[in-house]
PDB file of C-alpha atoms in Angstrom:
ATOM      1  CA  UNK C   1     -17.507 -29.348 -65.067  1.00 76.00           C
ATOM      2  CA  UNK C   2     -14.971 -26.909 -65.175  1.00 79.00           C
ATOM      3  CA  UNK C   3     -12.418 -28.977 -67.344  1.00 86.00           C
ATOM      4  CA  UNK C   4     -15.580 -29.434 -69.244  1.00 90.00           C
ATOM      5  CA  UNK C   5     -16.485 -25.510 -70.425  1.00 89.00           C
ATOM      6  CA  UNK C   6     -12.912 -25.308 -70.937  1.00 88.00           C
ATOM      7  CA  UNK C   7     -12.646 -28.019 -73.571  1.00 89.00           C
ATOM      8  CA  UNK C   8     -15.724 -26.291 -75.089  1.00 90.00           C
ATOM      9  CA  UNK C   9     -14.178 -22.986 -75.213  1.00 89.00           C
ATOM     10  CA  UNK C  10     -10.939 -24.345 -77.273  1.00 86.00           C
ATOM     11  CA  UNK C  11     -12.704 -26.046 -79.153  1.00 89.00           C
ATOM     12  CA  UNK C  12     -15.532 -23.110 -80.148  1.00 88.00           C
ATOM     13  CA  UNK C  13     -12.026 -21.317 -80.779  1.00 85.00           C
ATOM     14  CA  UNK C  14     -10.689 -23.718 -83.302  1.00 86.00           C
ATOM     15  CA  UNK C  15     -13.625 -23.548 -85.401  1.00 87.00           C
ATOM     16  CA  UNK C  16     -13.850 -19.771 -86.222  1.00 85.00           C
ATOM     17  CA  UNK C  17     -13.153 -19.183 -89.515  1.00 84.00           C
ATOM     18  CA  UNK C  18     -10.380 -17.158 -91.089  1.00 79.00           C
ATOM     19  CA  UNK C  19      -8.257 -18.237 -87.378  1.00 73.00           C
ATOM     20  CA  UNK C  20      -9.884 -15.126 -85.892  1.00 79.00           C
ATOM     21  CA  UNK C  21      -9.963 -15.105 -81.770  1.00 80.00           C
ATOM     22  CA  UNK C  22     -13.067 -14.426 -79.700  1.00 83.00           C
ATOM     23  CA  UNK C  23     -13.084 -12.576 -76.935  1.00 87.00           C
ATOM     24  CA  UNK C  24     -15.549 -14.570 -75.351  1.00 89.00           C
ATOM     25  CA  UNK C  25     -13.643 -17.407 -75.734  1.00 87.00           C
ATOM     26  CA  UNK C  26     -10.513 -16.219 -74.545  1.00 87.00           C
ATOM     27  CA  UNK C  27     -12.049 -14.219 -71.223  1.00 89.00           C
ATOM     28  CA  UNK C  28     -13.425 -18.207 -70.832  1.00 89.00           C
ATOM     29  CA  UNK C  29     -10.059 -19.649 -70.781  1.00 89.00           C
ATOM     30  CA  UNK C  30      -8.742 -17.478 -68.962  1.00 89.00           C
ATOM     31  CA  UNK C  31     -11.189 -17.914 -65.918  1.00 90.00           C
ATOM     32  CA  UNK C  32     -11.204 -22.089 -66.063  1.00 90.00           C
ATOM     33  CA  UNK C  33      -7.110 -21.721 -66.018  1.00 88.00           C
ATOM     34  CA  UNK C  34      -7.395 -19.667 -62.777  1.00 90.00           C
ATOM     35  CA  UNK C  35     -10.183 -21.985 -61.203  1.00 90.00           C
ATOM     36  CA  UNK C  36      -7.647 -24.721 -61.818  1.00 87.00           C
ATOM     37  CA  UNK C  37      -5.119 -22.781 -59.824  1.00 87.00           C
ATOM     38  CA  UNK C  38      -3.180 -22.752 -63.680  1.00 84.00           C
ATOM     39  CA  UNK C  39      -1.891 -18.599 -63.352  1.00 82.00           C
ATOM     40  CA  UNK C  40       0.766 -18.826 -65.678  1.00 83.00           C
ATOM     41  CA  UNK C  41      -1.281 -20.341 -68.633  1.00 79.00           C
ATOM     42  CA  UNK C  42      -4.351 -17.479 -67.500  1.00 79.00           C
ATOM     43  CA  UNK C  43      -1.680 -14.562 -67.814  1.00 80.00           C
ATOM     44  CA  UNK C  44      -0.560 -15.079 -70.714  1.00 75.00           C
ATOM     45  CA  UNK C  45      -0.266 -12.624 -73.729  1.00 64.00           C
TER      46      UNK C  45
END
């Protein structure tokens, strides 16, 4: 399920227009990379 809201959150990413970044969808990234135990890809700028 986790894998799951992560695909989700790329993909709600990749359809904003004008290639602007949520927050949202970044801070959701973020927290499925460190549930995976992923801490490089969560840290980075």
């Amino acid at each position: 399920m986790i894998n799951t809201a992560q695909s989700f959150a790329f993909e709600a990413m990749e359809v904003i227009p004008d290639y602007q970044k949520s927050v949202r969808c970044i801070k959701r990234l973020a927290e499925t990379n460190l549930i995976n135990s992923q801490y490089e890809v969560a840290t980075e700028d």
